[in-house]
mmCIF file of C-alpha atoms in Angstrom:
data_model
loop_
_atom_site.group_PDB
_atom_site.id
_atom_site.type_symbol
_atom_site.label_atom_id
_atom_site.label_comp_id
_atom_site.label_asym_id
_atom_site.label_seq_id
_atom_site.Cartn_x
_atom_site.Cartn_y
_atom_site.Cartn_z
ATOM 1 C CA MET A 1 -68.921 -55.017 8.488
ATOM 2 C CA SER A 2 -66.290 -53.978 5.917
ATOM 3 C CA LEU A 3 -65.211 -56.319 3.142
ATOM 4 C CA GLU A 4 -62.077 -58.346 3.790
ATOM 5 C CA LEU A 5 -59.530 -57.295 1.157
ATOM 6 C CA MET A 6 -56.989 -59.610 -0.534
ATOM 7 C CA TYR A 7 -53.958 -58.693 -2.639
ATOM 8 C CA ILE A 8 -51.770 -61.068 -4.687
ATOM 9 C CA THR A 9 -47.998 -60.790 -4.272
ATOM 10 C CA ASN A 10 -44.935 -62.873 -3.433
ATOM 11 C CA ARG A 11 -42.690 -59.897 -2.638
ATOM 12 C CA PRO A 12 -41.928 -59.288 1.055
ATOM 13 C CA ASP A 13 -41.567 -55.521 0.554
ATOM 14 C CA VAL A 14 -44.942 -55.331 -1.183
ATOM 15 C CA ALA A 15 -46.481 -57.552 1.510
ATOM 16 C CA LEU A 16 -45.343 -55.046 4.136
ATOM 17 C CA ALA A 17 -46.902 -52.228 2.095
ATOM 18 C CA VAL A 18 -50.102 -54.302 1.906
ATOM 19 C CA GLU A 19 -50.169 -54.533 5.701
ATOM 20 C CA GLU A 20 -49.521 -50.826 6.076
ATOM 21 C CA ALA A 21 -52.444 -50.073 3.761
ATOM 22 C CA GLY A 22 -54.778 -52.122 5.982
ATOM 23 C CA ILE A 23 -55.344 -54.932 3.491
ATOM 24 C CA ASP A 24 -56.462 -58.048 5.340
ATOM 25 C CA ARG A 25 -54.835 -60.879 3.395
ATOM 26 C CA VAL A 26 -51.714 -61.429 1.334
ATOM 27 C CA PHE A 27 -52.500 -63.917 -1.437
ATOM 28 C CA VAL A 28 -49.761 -66.270 -2.662
ATOM 29 C CA ASP A 29 -50.727 -67.960 -5.921
ATOM 30 C CA MET A 30 -49.007 -71.307 -6.502
ATOM 31 C CA GLU A 31 -51.534 -72.569 -9.064
ATOM 32 C CA TYR A 32 -50.051 -73.425 -12.446
ATOM 33 C CA ILE A 33 -51.356 -76.862 -13.461
ATOM 34 C CA GLY A 34 -53.698 -76.370 -16.431
ATOM 35 C CA LYS A 35 -53.981 -72.623 -15.930
ATOM 36 C CA SER A 36 -52.105 -71.470 -19.031
ATOM 37 C CA LEU A 37 -54.164 -73.812 -21.188
ATOM 38 C CA ARG A 38 -57.458 -72.523 -19.745
ATOM 39 C CA GLN A 39 -56.580 -68.843 -19.824
ATOM 40 C CA GLY A 40 -54.202 -68.719 -22.770
ATOM 41 C CA GLY A 41 -54.311 -65.381 -24.576
ATOM 42 C CA MET A 42 -56.198 -63.640 -21.753
ATOM 43 C CA ASP A 43 -54.826 -60.718 -19.772
ATOM 44 C CA THR A 44 -55.001 -62.598 -16.489
ATOM 45 C CA VAL A 45 -52.548 -62.950 -13.617
ATOM 46 C CA GLN A 46 -50.514 -66.168 -13.723
ATOM 47 C CA SER A 47 -48.116 -65.828 -10.846
ATOM 48 C CA HIS A 48 -46.058 -69.058 -10.505
ATOM 49 C CA HIS A 49 -45.370 -68.446 -6.810
ATOM 50 C CA THR A 50 -43.606 -71.127 -4.767
ATOM 51 C CA VAL A 51 -43.423 -72.621 -1.276
ATOM 52 C CA GLU A 52 -40.310 -70.515 -0.708
ATOM 53 C CA ASP A 53 -42.453 -67.428 -1.269
ATOM 54 C CA VAL A 54 -44.830 -68.640 1.437
ATOM 55 C CA LYS A 55 -41.916 -69.046 3.852
ATOM 56 C CA ASN A 56 -40.496 -65.626 3.016
ATOM 57 C CA LEU A 57 -43.798 -63.837 3.502
ATOM 58 C CA ARG A 58 -44.522 -65.683 6.732
ATOM 59 C CA LYS A 59 -41.317 -64.180 8.161
ATOM 60 C CA VAL A 60 -42.414 -60.588 7.580
ATOM 61 C CA LEU A 61 -46.199 -60.561 8.055
ATOM 62 C CA LYS A 62 -47.495 -59.447 11.435
ATOM 63 C CA ASN A 63 -51.145 -58.528 10.916
ATOM 64 C CA ALA A 64 -52.321 -59.672 7.477
ATOM 65 C CA LYS A 65 -53.363 -63.299 7.066
ATOM 66 C CA LEU A 66 -51.474 -65.413 4.546
ATOM 67 C CA LEU A 67 -53.665 -67.160 1.956
ATOM 68 C CA VAL A 68 -52.139 -69.695 -0.411
ATOM 69 C CA ARG A 69 -53.838 -70.976 -3.566
ATOM 70 C CA VAL A 70 -52.495 -74.441 -4.310
ATOM 71 C CA ASN A 71 -52.980 -76.442 -7.504
ATOM 72 C CA PRO A 72 -56.138 -78.347 -8.414
ATOM 73 C CA ILE A 73 -56.427 -81.809 -6.880
ATOM 74 C CA HIS A 74 -53.819 -84.069 -8.488
ATOM 75 C CA ASP A 75 -51.759 -87.187 -7.939
ATOM 76 C CA ALA A 76 -47.981 -87.159 -8.165
ATOM 77 C CA PHE A 77 -46.569 -86.889 -11.698
ATOM 78 C CA ASP A 78 -43.210 -86.222 -13.403
ATOM 79 C CA GLY A 79 -41.375 -85.042 -10.306
ATOM 80 C CA CYS A 80 -44.374 -83.112 -8.995
ATOM 81 C CA GLY A 81 -45.759 -84.278 -5.668
ATOM 82 C CA SER A 82 -49.418 -84.977 -4.980
ATOM 83 C CA SER A 83 -51.960 -82.488 -3.688
ATOM 84 C CA GLU A 84 -51.445 -83.904 -0.218
ATOM 85 C CA SER A 85 -47.703 -83.202 -0.275
ATOM 86 C CA GLU A 86 -48.243 -79.706 -1.674
ATOM 87 C CA ILE A 87 -50.860 -78.848 0.940
ATOM 88 C CA GLU A 88 -48.609 -80.242 3.687
ATOM 89 C CA SER A 89 -45.752 -78.028 2.523
ATOM 90 C CA VAL A 90 -47.747 -74.781 2.463
ATOM 91 C CA ILE A 91 -49.236 -75.436 5.910
ATOM 92 C CA GLU A 92 -45.797 -76.215 7.342
ATOM 93 C CA SER A 93 -44.569 -72.979 5.743
ATOM 94 C CA GLY A 94 -47.178 -70.918 7.562
ATOM 95 C CA ALA A 95 -50.340 -70.585 5.462
ATOM 96 C CA ASP A 96 -53.320 -69.306 7.441
ATOM 97 C CA VAL A 97 -55.794 -70.086 4.647
ATOM 98 C CA VAL A 98 -55.464 -72.673 1.868
ATOM 99 C CA MET A 99 -57.511 -72.245 -1.306
ATOM 100 C CA LEU A 100 -58.430 -75.084 -3.682
ATOM 101 C CA PRO A 101 -58.959 -73.931 -7.286
ATOM 102 C CA TYR A 102 -60.622 -75.537 -10.284
ATOM 103 C CA PHE A 103 -62.325 -78.449 -8.541
ATOM 104 C CA LYS A 104 -65.463 -80.091 -9.928
ATOM 105 C CA THR A 105 -66.762 -82.619 -7.423
ATOM 106 C CA ALA A 106 -67.584 -83.085 -3.754
ATOM 107 C CA HIS A 107 -64.983 -85.868 -3.708
ATOM 108 C CA GLU A 108 -62.223 -83.388 -4.621
ATOM 109 C CA ALA A 109 -63.448 -81.000 -1.937
ATOM 110 C CA GLU A 110 -63.390 -83.832 0.613
ATOM 111 C CA ARG A 111 -59.855 -84.849 -0.402
ATOM 112 C CA PHE A 112 -58.706 -81.247 0.006
ATOM 113 C CA ILE A 113 -60.338 -80.767 3.414
ATOM 114 C CA THR A 114 -58.955 -84.087 4.641
ATOM 115 C CA ALA A 115 -55.445 -83.015 3.603
ATOM 116 C CA VAL A 116 -55.738 -79.676 5.412
ATOM 117 C CA ASP A 117 -57.056 -81.518 8.477
ATOM 118 C CA GLY A 118 -58.123 -78.423 10.399
ATOM 119 C CA ARG A 119 -54.630 -76.893 10.465
ATOM 120 C CA ALA A 120 -55.628 -73.874 8.347
ATOM 121 C CA ARG A 121 -58.832 -72.328 7.084
ATOM 122 C CA THR A 122 -60.189 -74.022 3.961
ATOM 123 C CA CYS A 123 -61.410 -71.992 0.992
ATOM 124 C CA LEU A 124 -63.040 -73.525 -2.070
ATOM 125 C CA LEU A 125 -62.714 -71.549 -5.302
ATOM 126 C CA VAL A 126 -65.891 -72.230 -7.289
ATOM 127 C CA GLU A 127 -64.820 -71.560 -10.876
ATOM 128 C CA THR A 128 -65.947 -74.557 -12.933
ATOM 129 C CA ALA A 129 -69.382 -75.152 -14.387
ATOM 130 C CA GLU A 130 -69.416 -78.553 -12.689
ATOM 131 C CA ALA A 131 -68.774 -77.057 -9.236
ATOM 132 C CA ALA A 132 -71.420 -74.386 -9.788
ATOM 133 C CA GLU A 133 -74.011 -76.874 -10.996
ATOM 134 C CA ASN A 134 -73.227 -79.427 -8.262
ATOM 135 C CA LEU A 135 -72.941 -76.853 -5.492
ATOM 136 C CA ASP A 136 -75.707 -78.383 -3.358
ATOM 137 C CA GLY A 137 -73.772 -81.631 -3.006
ATOM 138 C CA ILE A 138 -70.470 -79.849 -2.472
ATOM 139 C CA LEU A 139 -71.952 -77.715 0.315
ATOM 140 C CA SER A 140 -72.863 -80.883 2.201
ATOM 141 C CA VAL A 141 -69.168 -81.627 2.686
ATOM 142 C CA GLY A 142 -68.072 -80.829 6.227
ATOM 143 C CA GLY A 143 -65.129 -78.582 7.019
ATOM 144 C CA ILE A 144 -65.638 -75.823 4.416
ATOM 145 C CA ASP A 145 -64.690 -72.535 6.094
ATOM 146 C CA GLU A 146 -65.249 -70.220 3.143
ATOM 147 C CA ILE A 147 -65.967 -70.094 -0.583
ATOM 148 C CA HIS A 148 -64.832 -67.679 -3.272
ATOM 149 C CA ILE A 149 -66.604 -67.535 -6.630
ATOM 150 C CA GLY A 150 -63.973 -67.165 -9.347
ATOM 151 C CA LEU A 151 -65.335 -65.208 -12.286
ATOM 152 C CA ASN A 152 -62.406 -65.597 -14.712
ATOM 153 C CA ASP A 153 -62.588 -69.348 -15.262
ATOM 154 C CA LEU A 154 -66.319 -69.592 -14.592
ATOM 155 C CA HIS A 155 -67.247 -67.147 -17.341
ATOM 156 C CA LEU A 156 -64.988 -69.085 -19.732
ATOM 157 C CA ALA A 157 -66.731 -72.314 -18.744
ATOM 158 C CA TYR A 158 -70.067 -70.775 -19.716
ATOM 159 C CA LYS A 159 -68.575 -69.349 -22.949
ATOM 160 C CA MET A 160 -69.246 -65.765 -21.937
ATOM 161 C CA LYS A 161 -67.257 -62.842 -23.275
ATOM 162 C CA PHE A 162 -67.032 -60.728 -20.097
ATOM 163 C CA LEU A 163 -66.544 -62.088 -16.601
ATOM 164 C CA PHE A 164 -69.136 -59.810 -14.990
ATOM 165 C CA GLU A 165 -71.886 -61.255 -17.174
ATOM 166 C CA LEU A 166 -72.127 -63.798 -14.344
ATOM 167 C CA LEU A 167 -73.067 -60.980 -11.992
ATOM 168 C CA ALA A 168 -75.559 -59.411 -14.391
ATOM 169 C CA ASP A 169 -77.408 -62.613 -15.296
ATOM 170 C CA GLY A 170 -78.032 -63.726 -11.695
ATOM 171 C CA THR A 171 -75.581 -66.651 -11.637
ATOM 172 C CA VAL A 172 -73.502 -65.149 -8.810
ATOM 173 C CA GLU A 173 -76.603 -64.224 -6.843
ATOM 174 C CA ALA A 174 -77.974 -67.778 -7.064
ATOM 175 C CA LEU A 175 -74.656 -69.249 -5.907
ATOM 176 C CA CYS A 176 -74.373 -66.740 -3.057
ATOM 177 C CA ARG A 177 -77.873 -67.577 -1.858
ATOM 178 C CA LYS A 178 -77.053 -71.278 -1.631
ATOM 179 C CA ILE A 179 -73.793 -70.643 0.220
ATOM 180 C CA ARG A 180 -75.427 -68.164 2.609
ATOM 181 C CA ASP A 181 -78.180 -70.652 3.425
ATOM 182 C CA LYS A 182 -75.458 -73.042 4.648
ATOM 183 C CA GLY A 183 -73.950 -70.376 6.889
ATOM 184 C CA ILE A 184 -70.616 -70.386 5.030
ATOM 185 C CA SER A 185 -68.614 -67.192 4.496
ATOM 186 C CA TYR A 186 -68.179 -66.162 0.835
ATOM 187 C CA GLY A 187 -66.899 -63.610 -1.627
ATOM 188 C CA PHE A 188 -66.513 -63.272 -5.373
ATOM 189 C CA GLY A 189 -64.349 -61.762 -8.087
ATOM 190 C CA GLY A 190 -62.076 -58.765 -7.876
ATOM 191 C CA VAL A 191 -62.256 -54.994 -8.071
ATOM 192 C CA ALA A 192 -60.200 -52.080 -9.361
ATOM 193 C CA ARG A 193 -59.852 -48.682 -7.674
ATOM 194 C CA VAL A 194 -62.925 -46.604 -6.876
ATOM 195 C CA GLY A 195 -63.603 -44.323 -9.843
ATOM 196 C CA THR A 196 -62.037 -46.754 -12.324
ATOM 197 C CA GLY A 197 -62.726 -50.071 -14.036
ATOM 198 C CA THR A 198 -64.249 -51.180 -17.323
ATOM 199 C CA LEU A 199 -67.240 -51.906 -15.135
ATOM 200 C CA PRO A 200 -67.174 -49.186 -12.454
ATOM 201 C CA ALA A 201 -65.754 -50.386 -9.152
ATOM 202 C CA GLU A 202 -68.632 -48.680 -7.360
ATOM 203 C CA CYS A 203 -71.173 -50.906 -9.121
ATOM 204 C CA ILE A 204 -69.240 -54.035 -8.166
ATOM 205 C CA LEU A 205 -68.877 -52.984 -4.540
ATOM 206 C CA GLY A 206 -72.584 -52.212 -4.342
ATOM 207 C CA GLU A 207 -73.357 -55.753 -5.478
ATOM 208 C CA HIS A 208 -71.022 -57.202 -2.856
ATOM 209 C CA TYR A 209 -73.011 -55.438 -0.162
ATOM 210 C CA ARG A 210 -76.380 -56.346 -1.696
ATOM 211 C CA LEU A 211 -75.411 -60.008 -1.935
ATOM 212 C CA GLY A 212 -73.858 -60.229 1.528
ATOM 213 C CA SER A 213 -70.297 -60.899 0.379
ATOM 214 C CA ASP A 214 -67.528 -60.982 2.984
ATOM 215 C CA ARG A 215 -64.400 -60.491 0.858
ATOM 216 C CA ILE A 216 -62.963 -59.394 -2.467
ATOM 217 C CA ILE A 217 -59.642 -59.570 -4.322
ATOM 218 C CA LEU A 218 -57.986 -56.268 -5.212
ATOM 219 C CA SER A 219 -57.221 -56.675 -8.908
ATOM 220 C CA ARG A 220 -53.925 -55.979 -10.660
ATOM 221 C CA ALA A 221 -55.479 -52.720 -11.894
ATOM 222 C CA PHE A 222 -55.930 -51.636 -8.268
ATOM 223 C CA CYS A 223 -52.149 -51.356 -7.990
ATOM 224 C CA ASP A 224 -49.979 -52.784 -10.768
ATOM 225 C CA VAL A 225 -46.587 -53.114 -9.081
ATOM 226 C CA SER A 226 -44.850 -53.534 -12.443
ATOM 227 C CA LYS A 227 -45.921 -50.008 -13.417
ATOM 228 C CA GLU A 228 -44.871 -48.263 -10.212
ATOM 229 C CA LYS A 229 -41.403 -46.678 -10.026
ATOM 230 C CA ASP A 230 -40.517 -47.882 -6.523
ATOM 231 C CA ILE A 231 -41.890 -49.418 -3.335
ATOM 232 C CA TYR A 232 -42.798 -45.973 -1.991
ATOM 233 C CA SER A 233 -45.164 -45.344 -4.882
ATOM 234 C CA VAL A 234 -46.593 -48.857 -4.415
ATOM 235 C CA ARG A 235 -47.261 -48.042 -0.752
ATOM 236 C CA GLU A 236 -48.895 -44.712 -1.619
ATOM 237 C CA LYS A 237 -51.058 -46.317 -4.317
ATOM 238 C CA LEU A 238 -52.238 -49.077 -1.994
ATOM 239 C CA CYS A 239 -52.914 -46.760 0.936
ATOM 240 C CA SER A 240 -54.843 -44.210 -1.120
ATOM 241 C CA GLY A 241 -56.800 -46.907 -2.940
ATOM 242 C CA VAL A 242 -57.837 -48.661 0.249
ATOM 243 C CA ALA A 243 -58.795 -45.343 1.873
ATOM 244 C CA ASP A 244 -61.038 -44.501 -1.101
ATOM 245 C CA LEU A 245 -62.597 -47.961 -1.046
ATOM 246 C CA ARG A 246 -63.315 -47.812 2.681
ATOM 247 C CA GLN A 247 -64.841 -44.353 2.299
ATOM 248 C CA PHE A 248 -67.158 -45.648 -0.425
ATOM 249 C CA GLU A 249 -68.084 -48.611 1.783
ATOM 250 C CA GLU A 250 -69.208 -46.190 4.486
ATOM 251 C CA SER A 251 -71.651 -44.608 2.011
ATOM 252 C CA LEU A 252 -72.972 -48.051 1.066
ATOM 253 C CA LYS A 253 -74.080 -48.653 4.644
ATOM 254 C CA ASP A 254 -76.637 -45.863 4.203
ATOM 255 C CA TRP A 255 -78.081 -47.204 0.940
ATOM 256 C CA SER A 256 -81.716 -48.287 0.889
ATOM 257 C CA ASP A 257 -83.051 -51.387 -0.824
ATOM 258 C CA SER A 258 -84.095 -49.189 -3.752
ATOM 259 C CA ASP A 259 -80.533 -47.797 -3.976
ATOM 260 C CA TYR A 260 -79.125 -51.325 -4.233
ATOM 261 C CA GLU A 261 -81.727 -52.230 -6.860
ATOM 262 C CA GLU A 262 -80.864 -49.153 -8.906
ATOM 263 C CA ASN A 263 -77.197 -50.072 -8.681
ATOM 264 C CA ARG A 264 -77.976 -53.619 -9.856
ATOM 265 C CA LYS A 265 -79.849 -52.241 -12.876
ATOM 266 C CA ARG A 266 -77.002 -49.852 -13.632
ATOM 267 C CA LEU A 267 -74.511 -52.711 -13.466
ATOM 268 C CA CYS A 268 -76.625 -54.831 -15.826
ATOM 269 C CA ALA A 269 -76.870 -51.967 -18.308
ATOM 270 C CA CYS A 270 -73.105 -51.409 -18.173
ATOM 271 C CA VAL A 271 -72.375 -55.106 -18.697
ATOM 272 C CA GLU A 272 -74.763 -55.237 -21.663
ATOM 273 C CA LYS A 273 -73.026 -52.223 -23.213
ATOM 274 C CA ILE A 274 -69.558 -53.699 -22.667
ATOM 275 C CA VAL A 275 -70.530 -57.047 -24.204
ATOM 276 C CA SER A 276 -72.126 -55.255 -27.167
ATOM 277 C CA MET A 277 -68.901 -53.320 -27.750
ATOM 278 C CA MET A 278 -66.862 -56.529 -27.527
ATOM 279 C CA ASN A 279 -69.119 -58.171 -30.110
ATOM 280 C CA THR A 280 -68.751 -55.155 -32.414
ATOM 281 C CA LEU A 281 -64.961 -55.179 -32.123
ATOM 282 C CA LYS A 282 -64.848 -58.917 -32.776
ATOM 283 C CA GLY A 283 -67.050 -58.500 -35.824
#
């Protein structure tokens, strides 16, 4: 089975191009509480999407599912409604999947799932050290439809320099094994275009197949809308990128266990080299 692909945008014209390219989910990112503080100075996507964006995309999407990342669990403050009111608004606006970021406890997961109340798929974004280390208890919570392992915040939590160190050191594999044993669908991280990436996209995709992942986020580097001249070039970039990715996936289906092991070793060597270079530059 091919990986389910996700792409972050709040633009209706880009969302239509996403559908045309065969990407499975349009990802609206409403998370902002605490995000700038956690990721300050990093070259990460901080989107500041809104409920209005959810409504606008719902009007145009026909095939792709609409995933909405809300804010971490919170009570009402300074004119901002509670998690429950936020979740209610995105479901009423047409979200097919609601994602909870930056949670730490089973109690937060329970509060989130109770608020969704079966009206959309629930996705937990495991990206804190506390969630990773308490995953056994979290997985006992009923109503979890899927889990995504977020490498950006999780590698910061463990004071790592490069997000894919989590893949090289076995952390992601251990988390995937626990989730798989509970029969819950899962994915992790993001990927650039085949043939590109600081860590080659092919290595990352090989690990997704080895670890039994179901989905992946297409990174900003896959198609940076801000660098494309018009929507036609965005559409061409998305379509060609997805075609290349799907073609590489077909080759992965013929890999042997030894091929996957060689790919894992290659990935570990690449990560070690990248971290070494980062240490040298910092020094």
